[in-house]
XYZ file of C-alpha atoms in Angstrom:
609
model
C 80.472 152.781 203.494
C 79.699 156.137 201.852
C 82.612 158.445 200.466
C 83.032 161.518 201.946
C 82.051 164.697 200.332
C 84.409 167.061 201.973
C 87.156 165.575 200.504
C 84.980 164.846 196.955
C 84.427 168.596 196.921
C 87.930 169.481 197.675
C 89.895 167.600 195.279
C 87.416 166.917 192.820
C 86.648 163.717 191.366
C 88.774 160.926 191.602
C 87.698 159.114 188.072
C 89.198 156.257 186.597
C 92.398 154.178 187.852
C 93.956 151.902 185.229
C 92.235 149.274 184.318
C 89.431 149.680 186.409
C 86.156 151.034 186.644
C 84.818 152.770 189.386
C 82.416 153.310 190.630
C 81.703 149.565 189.007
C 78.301 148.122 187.622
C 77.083 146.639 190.829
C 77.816 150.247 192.521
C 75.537 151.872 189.778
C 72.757 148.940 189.392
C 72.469 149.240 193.631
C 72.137 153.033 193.252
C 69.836 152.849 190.510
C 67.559 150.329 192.738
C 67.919 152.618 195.514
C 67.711 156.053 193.931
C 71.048 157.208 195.197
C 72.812 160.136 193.798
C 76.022 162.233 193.477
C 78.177 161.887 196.732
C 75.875 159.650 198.643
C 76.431 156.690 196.959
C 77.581 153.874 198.470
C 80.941 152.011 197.175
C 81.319 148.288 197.710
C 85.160 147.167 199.379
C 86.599 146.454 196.112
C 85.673 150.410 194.318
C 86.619 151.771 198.316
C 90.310 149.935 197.806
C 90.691 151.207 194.514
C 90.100 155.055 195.445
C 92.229 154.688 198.231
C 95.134 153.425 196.406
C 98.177 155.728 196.778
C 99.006 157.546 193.240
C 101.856 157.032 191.236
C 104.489 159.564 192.306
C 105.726 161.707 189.264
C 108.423 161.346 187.400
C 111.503 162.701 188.749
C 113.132 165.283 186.989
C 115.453 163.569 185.221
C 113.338 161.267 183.574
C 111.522 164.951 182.764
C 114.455 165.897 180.664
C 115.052 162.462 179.125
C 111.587 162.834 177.716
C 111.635 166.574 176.773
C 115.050 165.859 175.119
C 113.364 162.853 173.164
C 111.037 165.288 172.120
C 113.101 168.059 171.387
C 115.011 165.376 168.458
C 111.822 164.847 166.963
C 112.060 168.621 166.337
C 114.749 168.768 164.795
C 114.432 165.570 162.790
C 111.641 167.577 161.251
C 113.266 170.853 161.136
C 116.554 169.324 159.390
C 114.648 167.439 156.613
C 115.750 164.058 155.622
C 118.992 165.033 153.577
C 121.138 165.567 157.189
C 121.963 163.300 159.829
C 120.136 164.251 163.736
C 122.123 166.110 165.506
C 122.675 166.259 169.257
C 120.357 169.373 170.311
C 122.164 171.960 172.459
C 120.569 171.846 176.053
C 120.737 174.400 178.259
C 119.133 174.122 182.188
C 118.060 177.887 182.224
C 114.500 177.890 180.826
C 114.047 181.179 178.773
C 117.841 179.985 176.954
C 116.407 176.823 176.401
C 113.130 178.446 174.568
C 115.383 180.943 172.101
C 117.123 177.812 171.075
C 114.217 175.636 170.572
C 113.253 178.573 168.538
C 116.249 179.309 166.367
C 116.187 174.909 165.570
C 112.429 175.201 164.826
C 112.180 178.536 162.626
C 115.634 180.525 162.640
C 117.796 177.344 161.221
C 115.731 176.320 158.505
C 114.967 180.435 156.796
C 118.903 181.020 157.356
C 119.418 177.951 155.234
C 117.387 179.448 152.489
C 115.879 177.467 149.562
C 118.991 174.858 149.196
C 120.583 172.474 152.253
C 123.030 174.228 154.790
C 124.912 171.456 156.630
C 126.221 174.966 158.560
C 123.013 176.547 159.878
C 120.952 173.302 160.399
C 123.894 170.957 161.791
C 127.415 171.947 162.182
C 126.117 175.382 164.286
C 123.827 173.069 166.420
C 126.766 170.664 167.074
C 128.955 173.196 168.096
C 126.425 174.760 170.610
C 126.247 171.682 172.414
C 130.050 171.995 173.216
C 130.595 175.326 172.895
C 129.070 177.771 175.318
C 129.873 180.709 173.241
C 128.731 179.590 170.314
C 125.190 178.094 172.700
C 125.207 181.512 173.989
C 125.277 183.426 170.334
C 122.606 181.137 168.917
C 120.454 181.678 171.922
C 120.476 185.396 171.009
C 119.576 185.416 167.167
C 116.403 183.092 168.095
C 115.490 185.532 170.989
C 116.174 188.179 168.567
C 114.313 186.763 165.278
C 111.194 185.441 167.375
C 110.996 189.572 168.538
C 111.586 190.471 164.787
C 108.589 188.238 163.659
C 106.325 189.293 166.650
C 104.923 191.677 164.274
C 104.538 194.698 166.114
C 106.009 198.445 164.631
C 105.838 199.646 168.273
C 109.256 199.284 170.120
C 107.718 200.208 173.474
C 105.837 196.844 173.663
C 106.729 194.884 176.711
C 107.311 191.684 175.504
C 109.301 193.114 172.920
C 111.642 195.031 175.220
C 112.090 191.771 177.292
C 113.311 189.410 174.337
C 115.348 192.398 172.506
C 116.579 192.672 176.518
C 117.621 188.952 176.860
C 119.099 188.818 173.009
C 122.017 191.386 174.230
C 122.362 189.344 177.372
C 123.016 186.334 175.515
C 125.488 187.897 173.143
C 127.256 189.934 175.945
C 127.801 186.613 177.742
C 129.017 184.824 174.283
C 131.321 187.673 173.689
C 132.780 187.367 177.313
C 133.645 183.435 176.939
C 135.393 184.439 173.793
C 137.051 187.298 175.666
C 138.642 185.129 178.546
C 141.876 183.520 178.133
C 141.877 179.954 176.350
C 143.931 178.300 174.385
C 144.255 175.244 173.129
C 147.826 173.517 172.913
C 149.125 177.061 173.422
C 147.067 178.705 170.536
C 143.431 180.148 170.037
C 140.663 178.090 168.628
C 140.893 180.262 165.640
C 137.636 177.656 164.108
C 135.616 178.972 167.288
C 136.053 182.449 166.122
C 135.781 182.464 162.502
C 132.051 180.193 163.294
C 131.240 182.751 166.293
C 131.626 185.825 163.649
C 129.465 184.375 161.170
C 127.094 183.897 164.014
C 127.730 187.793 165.161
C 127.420 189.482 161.400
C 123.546 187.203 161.566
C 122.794 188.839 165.177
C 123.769 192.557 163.933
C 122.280 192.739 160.408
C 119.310 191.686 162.032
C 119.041 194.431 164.345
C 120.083 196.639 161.149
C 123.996 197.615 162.591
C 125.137 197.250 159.152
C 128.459 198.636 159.982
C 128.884 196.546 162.928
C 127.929 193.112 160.571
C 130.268 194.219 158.045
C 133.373 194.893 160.772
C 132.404 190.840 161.947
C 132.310 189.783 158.619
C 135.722 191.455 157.432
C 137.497 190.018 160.498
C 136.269 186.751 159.793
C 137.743 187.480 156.246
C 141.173 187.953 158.020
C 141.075 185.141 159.710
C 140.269 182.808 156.398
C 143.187 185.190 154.754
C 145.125 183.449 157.693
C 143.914 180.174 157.279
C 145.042 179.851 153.407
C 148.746 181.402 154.054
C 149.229 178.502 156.495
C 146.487 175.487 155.365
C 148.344 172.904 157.451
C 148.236 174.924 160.710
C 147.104 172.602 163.598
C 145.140 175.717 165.263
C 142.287 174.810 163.122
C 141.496 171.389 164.569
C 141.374 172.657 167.796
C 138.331 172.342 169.916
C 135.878 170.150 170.850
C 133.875 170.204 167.845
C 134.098 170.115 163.852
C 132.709 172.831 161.838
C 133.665 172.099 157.928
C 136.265 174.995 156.581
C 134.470 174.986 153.152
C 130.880 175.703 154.339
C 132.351 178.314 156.706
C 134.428 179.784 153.992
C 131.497 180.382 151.271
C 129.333 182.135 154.339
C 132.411 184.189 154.959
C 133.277 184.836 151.063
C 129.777 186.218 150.472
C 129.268 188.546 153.481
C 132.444 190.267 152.698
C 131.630 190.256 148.922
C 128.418 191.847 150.116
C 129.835 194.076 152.624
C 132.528 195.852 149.868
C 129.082 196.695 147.441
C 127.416 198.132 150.332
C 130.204 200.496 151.865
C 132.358 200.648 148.589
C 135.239 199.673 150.798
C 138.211 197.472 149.911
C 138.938 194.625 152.020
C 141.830 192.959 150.234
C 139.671 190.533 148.875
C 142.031 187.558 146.946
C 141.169 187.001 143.337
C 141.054 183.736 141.768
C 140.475 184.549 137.946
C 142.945 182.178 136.718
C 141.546 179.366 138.033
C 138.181 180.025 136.378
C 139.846 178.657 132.787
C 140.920 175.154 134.461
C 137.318 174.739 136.177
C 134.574 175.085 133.732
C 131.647 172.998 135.037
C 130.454 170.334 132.671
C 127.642 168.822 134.517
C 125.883 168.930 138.247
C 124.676 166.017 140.237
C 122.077 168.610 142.207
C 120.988 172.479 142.769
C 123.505 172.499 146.047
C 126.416 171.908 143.656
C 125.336 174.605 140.859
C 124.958 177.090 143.713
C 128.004 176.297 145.174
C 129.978 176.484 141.810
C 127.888 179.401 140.503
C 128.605 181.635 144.107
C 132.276 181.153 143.843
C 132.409 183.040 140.602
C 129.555 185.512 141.448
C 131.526 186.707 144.299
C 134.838 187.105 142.452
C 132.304 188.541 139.572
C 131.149 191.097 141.971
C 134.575 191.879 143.438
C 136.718 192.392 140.162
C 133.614 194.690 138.892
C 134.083 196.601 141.930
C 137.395 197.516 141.585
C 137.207 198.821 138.148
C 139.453 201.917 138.185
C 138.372 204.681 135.569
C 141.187 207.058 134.978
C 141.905 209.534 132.716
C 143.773 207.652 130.325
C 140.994 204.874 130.059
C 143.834 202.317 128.809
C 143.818 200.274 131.857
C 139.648 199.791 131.989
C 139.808 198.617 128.623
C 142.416 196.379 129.010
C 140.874 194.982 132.681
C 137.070 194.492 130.991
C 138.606 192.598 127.717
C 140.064 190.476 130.363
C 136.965 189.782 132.045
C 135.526 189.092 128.829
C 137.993 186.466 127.971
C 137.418 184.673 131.481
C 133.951 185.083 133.175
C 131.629 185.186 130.019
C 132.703 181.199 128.975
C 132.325 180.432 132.353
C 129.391 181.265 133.079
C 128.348 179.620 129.028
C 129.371 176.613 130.465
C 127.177 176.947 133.815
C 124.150 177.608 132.097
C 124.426 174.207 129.937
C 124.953 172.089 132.905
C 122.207 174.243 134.397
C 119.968 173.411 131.645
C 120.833 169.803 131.552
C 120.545 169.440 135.533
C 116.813 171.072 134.748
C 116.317 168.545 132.272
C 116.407 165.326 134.379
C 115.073 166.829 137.512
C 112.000 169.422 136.799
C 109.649 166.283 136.918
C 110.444 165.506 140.893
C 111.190 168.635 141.934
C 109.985 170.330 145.067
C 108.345 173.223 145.817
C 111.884 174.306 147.713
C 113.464 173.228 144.504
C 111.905 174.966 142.344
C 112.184 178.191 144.074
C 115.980 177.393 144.717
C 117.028 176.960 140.506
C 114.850 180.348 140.051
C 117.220 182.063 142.721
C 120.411 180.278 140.826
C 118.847 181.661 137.104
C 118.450 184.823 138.730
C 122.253 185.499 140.052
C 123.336 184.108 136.820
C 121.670 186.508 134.572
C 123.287 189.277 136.915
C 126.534 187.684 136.583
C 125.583 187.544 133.010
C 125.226 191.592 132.759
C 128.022 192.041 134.545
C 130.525 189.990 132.383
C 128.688 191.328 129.297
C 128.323 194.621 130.040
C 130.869 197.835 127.773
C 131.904 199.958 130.102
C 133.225 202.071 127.275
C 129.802 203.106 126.849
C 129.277 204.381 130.429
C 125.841 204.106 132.250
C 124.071 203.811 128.880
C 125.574 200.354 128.593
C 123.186 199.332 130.977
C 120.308 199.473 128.749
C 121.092 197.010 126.408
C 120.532 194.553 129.112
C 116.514 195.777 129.115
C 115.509 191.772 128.249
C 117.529 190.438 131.408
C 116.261 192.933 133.721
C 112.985 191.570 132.507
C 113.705 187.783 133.012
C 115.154 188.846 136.184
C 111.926 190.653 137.435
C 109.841 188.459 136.166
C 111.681 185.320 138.318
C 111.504 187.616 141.575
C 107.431 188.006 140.838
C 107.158 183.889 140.089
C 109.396 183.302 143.815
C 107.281 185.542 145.612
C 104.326 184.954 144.331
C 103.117 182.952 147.153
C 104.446 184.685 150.047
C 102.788 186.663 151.987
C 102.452 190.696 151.410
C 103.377 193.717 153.850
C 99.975 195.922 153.182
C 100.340 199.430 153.438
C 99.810 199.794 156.772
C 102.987 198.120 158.163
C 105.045 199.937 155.235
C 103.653 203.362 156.701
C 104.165 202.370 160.062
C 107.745 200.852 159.123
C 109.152 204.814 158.480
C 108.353 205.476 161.987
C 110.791 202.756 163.557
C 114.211 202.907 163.661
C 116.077 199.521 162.297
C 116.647 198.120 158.959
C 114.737 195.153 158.704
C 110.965 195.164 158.568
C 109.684 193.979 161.675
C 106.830 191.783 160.995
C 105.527 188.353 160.866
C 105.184 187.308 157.656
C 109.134 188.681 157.143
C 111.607 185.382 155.902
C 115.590 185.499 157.141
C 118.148 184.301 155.036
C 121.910 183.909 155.123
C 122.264 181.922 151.331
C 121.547 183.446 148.082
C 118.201 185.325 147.551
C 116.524 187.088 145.508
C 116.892 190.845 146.866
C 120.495 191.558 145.181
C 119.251 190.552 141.776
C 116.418 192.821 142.020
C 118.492 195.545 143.401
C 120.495 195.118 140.335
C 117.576 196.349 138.758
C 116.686 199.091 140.745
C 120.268 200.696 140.448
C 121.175 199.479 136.804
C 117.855 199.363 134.572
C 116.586 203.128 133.775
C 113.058 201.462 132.865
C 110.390 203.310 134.711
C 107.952 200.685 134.321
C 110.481 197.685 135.214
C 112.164 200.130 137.852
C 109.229 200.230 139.708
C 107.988 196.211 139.476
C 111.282 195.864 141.281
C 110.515 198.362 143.900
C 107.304 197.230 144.679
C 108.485 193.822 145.348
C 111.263 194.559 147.609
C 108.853 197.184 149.488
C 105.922 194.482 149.972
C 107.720 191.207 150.636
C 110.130 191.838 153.760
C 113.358 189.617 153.183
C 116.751 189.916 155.286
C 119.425 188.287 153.483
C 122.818 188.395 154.678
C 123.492 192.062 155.444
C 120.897 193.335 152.837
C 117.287 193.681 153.881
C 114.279 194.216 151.323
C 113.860 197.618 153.244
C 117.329 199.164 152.670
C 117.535 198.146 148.979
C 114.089 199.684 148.595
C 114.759 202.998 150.341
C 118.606 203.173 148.152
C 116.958 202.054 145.072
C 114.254 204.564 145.522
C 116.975 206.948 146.404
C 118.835 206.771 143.262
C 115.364 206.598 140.943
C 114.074 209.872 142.357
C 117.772 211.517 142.148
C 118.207 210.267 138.355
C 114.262 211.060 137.676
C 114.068 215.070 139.252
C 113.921 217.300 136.559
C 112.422 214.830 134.056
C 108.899 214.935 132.780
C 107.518 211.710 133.321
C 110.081 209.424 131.427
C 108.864 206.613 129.754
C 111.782 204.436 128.482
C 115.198 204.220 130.085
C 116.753 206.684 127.171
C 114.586 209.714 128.807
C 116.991 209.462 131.528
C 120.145 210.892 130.244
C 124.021 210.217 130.931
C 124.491 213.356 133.254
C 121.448 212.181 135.291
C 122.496 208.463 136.303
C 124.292 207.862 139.241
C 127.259 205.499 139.016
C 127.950 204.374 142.205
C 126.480 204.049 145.195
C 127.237 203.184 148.876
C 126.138 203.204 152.369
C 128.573 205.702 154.965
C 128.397 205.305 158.667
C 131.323 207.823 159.452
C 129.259 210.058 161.439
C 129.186 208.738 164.717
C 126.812 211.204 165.789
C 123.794 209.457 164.388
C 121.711 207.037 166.566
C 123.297 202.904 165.824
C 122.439 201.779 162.912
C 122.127 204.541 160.865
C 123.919 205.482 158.219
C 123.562 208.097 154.750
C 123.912 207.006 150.965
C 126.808 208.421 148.595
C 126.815 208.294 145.639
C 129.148 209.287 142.518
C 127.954 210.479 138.558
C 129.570 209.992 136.046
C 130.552 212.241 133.618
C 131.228 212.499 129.926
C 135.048 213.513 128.444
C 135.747 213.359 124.572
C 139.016 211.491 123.543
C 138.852 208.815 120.895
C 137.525 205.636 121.722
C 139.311 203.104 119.127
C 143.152 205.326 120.439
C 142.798 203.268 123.674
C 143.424 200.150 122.529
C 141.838 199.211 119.001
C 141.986 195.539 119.603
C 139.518 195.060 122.011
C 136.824 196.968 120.034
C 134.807 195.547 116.637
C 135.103 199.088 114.692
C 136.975 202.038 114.805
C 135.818 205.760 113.978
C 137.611 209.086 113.491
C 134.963 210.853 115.303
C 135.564 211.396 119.282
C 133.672 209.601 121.729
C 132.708 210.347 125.163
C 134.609 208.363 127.956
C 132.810 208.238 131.208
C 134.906 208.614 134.393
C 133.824 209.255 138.267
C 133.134 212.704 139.236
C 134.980 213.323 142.262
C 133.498 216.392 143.742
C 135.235 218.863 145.886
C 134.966 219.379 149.101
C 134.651 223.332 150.509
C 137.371 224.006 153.215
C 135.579 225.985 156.498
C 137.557 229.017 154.516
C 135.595 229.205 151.745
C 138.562 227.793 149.758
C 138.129 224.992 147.173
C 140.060 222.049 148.114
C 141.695 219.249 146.190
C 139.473 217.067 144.417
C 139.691 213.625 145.739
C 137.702 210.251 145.210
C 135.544 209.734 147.984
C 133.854 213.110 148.625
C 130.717 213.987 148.350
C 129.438 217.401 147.196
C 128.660 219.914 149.929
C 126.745 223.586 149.827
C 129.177 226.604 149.113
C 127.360 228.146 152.462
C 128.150 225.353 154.882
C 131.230 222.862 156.255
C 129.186 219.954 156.773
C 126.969 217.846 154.814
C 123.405 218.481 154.875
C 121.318 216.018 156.109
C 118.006 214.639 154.416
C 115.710 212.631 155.642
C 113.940 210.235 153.074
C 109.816 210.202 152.855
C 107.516 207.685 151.497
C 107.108 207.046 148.231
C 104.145 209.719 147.734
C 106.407 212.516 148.924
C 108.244 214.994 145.979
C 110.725 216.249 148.603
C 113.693 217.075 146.651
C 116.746 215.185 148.522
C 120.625 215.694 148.389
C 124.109 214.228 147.617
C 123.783 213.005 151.721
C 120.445 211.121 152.747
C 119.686 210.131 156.178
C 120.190 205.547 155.424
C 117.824 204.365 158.348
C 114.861 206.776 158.816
């Protein structure tokens, strides 16, 4: 019997079955004998049975998605680490969903986590998408979102772009109308739902840059933890089918808004806690997740209280407030830095790469806090330049973290001012919604007059693309750069931080996205100086000072320019203003240029060109 080589040809060859060979060895010794080749040779019974065996049918499909789903928890298993239990994985039947959350459990989870363990990004999130459909929906977008952001390519005409920027909205558009529809749960909204689905919102629009938009999610998520702590015992928050720990959700919600009021300079009725900071000293930590957790609880009231510092005329109730902070914050954060120390002690031999870079972050945010608690304010902007050794240290940590990542050349920096957007769209760019590394060094950038240090700390934030939170490498670069060239014009070449002087440094500065009539996302920097006025320093209140003089000092206090009525006519001076041209009713617009460009810029600057 010969096979036939119509089909052969057809279907190609058959090959092996299990466990047996064909054709077999006294197929191939009879052709060898006989000089038969390719289809001509002749099987015996046995080979011709075999070939004509029927195939085994495939798998159906649900033994398809048993074995993809198997799969899919080795994924995460990896992606998690070892310090979290395996979560169920969300599923979802349509197949381009089911990709941008296979992406956001096997790159998005683990960079929003950062350098220490987030039981929220890389378990309680991925529980709650399997039961949630709003909350499957939102997490769907920010992976079809961040894979787009880490394609790598400036041009926002590409095609493939366009189609997963395209299917990102879709996904959030469909989360946002499940929230939308009527449910309730015994009567009352799953208020747990909404506080995780806003964390999950402020993520999807910092990273498209809508700063305002993240901060309006972040604040209402504020409101509804302001809620939660009027009424702790309130049912409403067990509702729903799944469990998403209040604490974890509370420090993500705590730290946007704290970041959100430095950007936009706005108050959100943030609740202090100062008192409590006496009773709570730490004393000693078990690991780097419970310094971080301990240390961002008092960096965020820290941050807050320095905030809302009122100057006014009288100077009495500054004094009073920074002796205050003195008395609280500054043993505090003495007593952090000795558990710190200790927890460095016993662990430095075994620690991790991860670790490693994780205490550097924590040293980092404590030498701010450090400044901030430490810092006379008596003294006005010149205060800052006592603090030239921490700025170092501080710099110095930001070089050691980075050292290893990769670098933006100056190609995609170039090609970065011709894109709308905040965040630098490229592949080597890390996301991050836990502490980082790009407030500390904007710290630097605003506070340390250095020209040399300055500019360390611009370089890094220009070359190593970084979205944390709502505050992306790119916009602290292009504010920072902002406020060096405003404080450096007229100065020739300064060389130390005292060539800048007190009339030159800028105060304050924020991020305005009043005018509607720029395209989303874009915004313009403010900024306030502040000024000099004599009085005497030790007639305030002598008790908080070491010495006392006869001789006047200079009290800085915000200069609050005026705004010029359509009339011509000077109007009332009132905080918040910016300084406009005699000859026109609106604020001029300037667009920032790279870093080679002199082009002398205004009071207003265009945020996100």
């Amino acid at each position: 019997m010969k096979t036939q080589s119509s089909s052969s040809s057809s279907k190609g060859p058959r090959g092996r079955r299990s466990g047996v060979k064909v054709p077999c060895d006294e197929c191939i010794q009879r052709a060898s004998q006989t000089g038969t080749e390719g289809n001509n040779l002749e099987l015996c019974e046995k080979c011709t049975a075999v070939l004509n065996r029927p195939r085994k049918k495939q798998e159906d499909q649900p033994s398809n998605v048993r074995r993809v789903r198997r799969q899919s928890h080795a994924i995460i298993d990896t992606a998690l680490g070892i310090h979290t239990e395996q979560p169920a994985l969300p599923w979802s039947d349509d197949r381009q969903e089911q990709h941008a959350l296979q992406f956001f459990i096997r790159h998005s989870a683990p960079q929003l986590a950062g350098y220490f363990d987030s039981p929220f990004w890389q378990k309680m999130v991925l529980v709650a998408a399997r039961h949630e459909p709003a909350v499957r929906h939102a997490v769907a977008a920010i992976g079809a979102l961040h894979e787009k952001l880490l394609a790598g390519v400036v041009n926002p005409a590409e095609t493939t772009q366009d189609k997963r920027g395209r299917f990102a909205l879709e996904q959030c558009n469909k989360s946002i109308q499940i929230l939308i529809k009527p449910r309730e749960v015994d009567g009352k909204p799953n208020l747990r739902l909404m506080l995780t689905t806003c964390v999950l919102f402020t993520c999807f629009e910092a990273l498209q840059g809508n700063c305002e938009q993240a901060i309006i999610h972040a604040s209402q998520g504020y409101n509804l933890l302001q809620q939660y702590a009027v009424d702790p015992e309130d049912k409403r928050w067990d509702a729903g089918a799944f469990a998403v720990e209040l604490d974890q959700l509370t420090v993500l919600m705590r730290r946007l808004q704290t970041q959100g009021k430095g950007l936009m300079g706005k108050d959100f009725n943030m609740a202090s806690c100062i008192q409590q900071l006496a009773l709570e000293k730490p004393t000693r930590f078990t690991d780097l997740n419970e310094a971080r957790s301990s240390l961002e609880k008092v960096l965020n009231q820290l941050t807050v209280f320095f905030l809302d510092l009122e100057l006014d005329d009288q100077y009495y109730d500054m004094a009073i407030t920074n002796g205050e902070k003195h008395l609280v914050f500054a043993p505090w954060l003495q007593a952090w830095e000795l558990a710190f120390s200790s927890l460095l002690a016993q662990r430095q031999p075994t620690m991790n790469e991860q670790e490693r870079k994780g205490a550097m972050i924590l040293k980092a945010h404590h030498l701010v806090a450090e400044i901030l608690s430490n810092v006379d304010l008596s003294l006005g902007e010149m205060a800052w330049d006592a603090f030239h050794t921490k700025f170092t240290a501080i710099v110095d940590l930001a070089a050691a973290l980075l050292e290893d990542s990769k670098r933006s050349d100056a190609s995609i920096i170039d090609a970065r001012w011709k894109t709308s957007g905040v965040f630098i769209s490229s592949s080597n760019a890390e996301l991050s919604f836990s502490l980082g590394i790009v407030d500390p060094l904007y710290e630097v950038v605003a506070r340390c007059r250095d020209p040399v240090l300055r500019r360390r700390a611009l370089e890094l934030l220009a070359t190593h693309p970084r979205q944390e939170c709502m505050w992306s490498s790119w916009s602290a670069w292009k504010v920072g750069k902002f406020l060096m060239r405003l404080e450096e014009e007229g100065s020739d070449a300064p060389t130390t931080s005292s060539d800048i002087p007190a009339e030159r440094r800028i105060s304050e500065a924020w991020l305005d996205f009043s005018d509607k009539s720029l395209p989303a996302g874009r915004g313009r920097i403010g900024y306030k100086r502040a000024v000099p006025r004599a009085a005497a320093r030790y007639a305030l209140n002598p008790g908080l000072f070491d010495w006392r003089t006869d001789e006047p000092g200079f009290i800085p206090s915000l200069n609050f320019a005026t705004v010029v009525t359509p009339e011509g006519s000077r109007s009332q001076t009132q905080s918040g203003y910016f300084a406009t041209s005699p000859s026109t009713t609106s604020p001029p617009s300037v667009q920032l240029t790279p870093p080679e460009d002199n082009e002398r810029v205004a009071t207003w600057s265009s945020f996100n060109q």
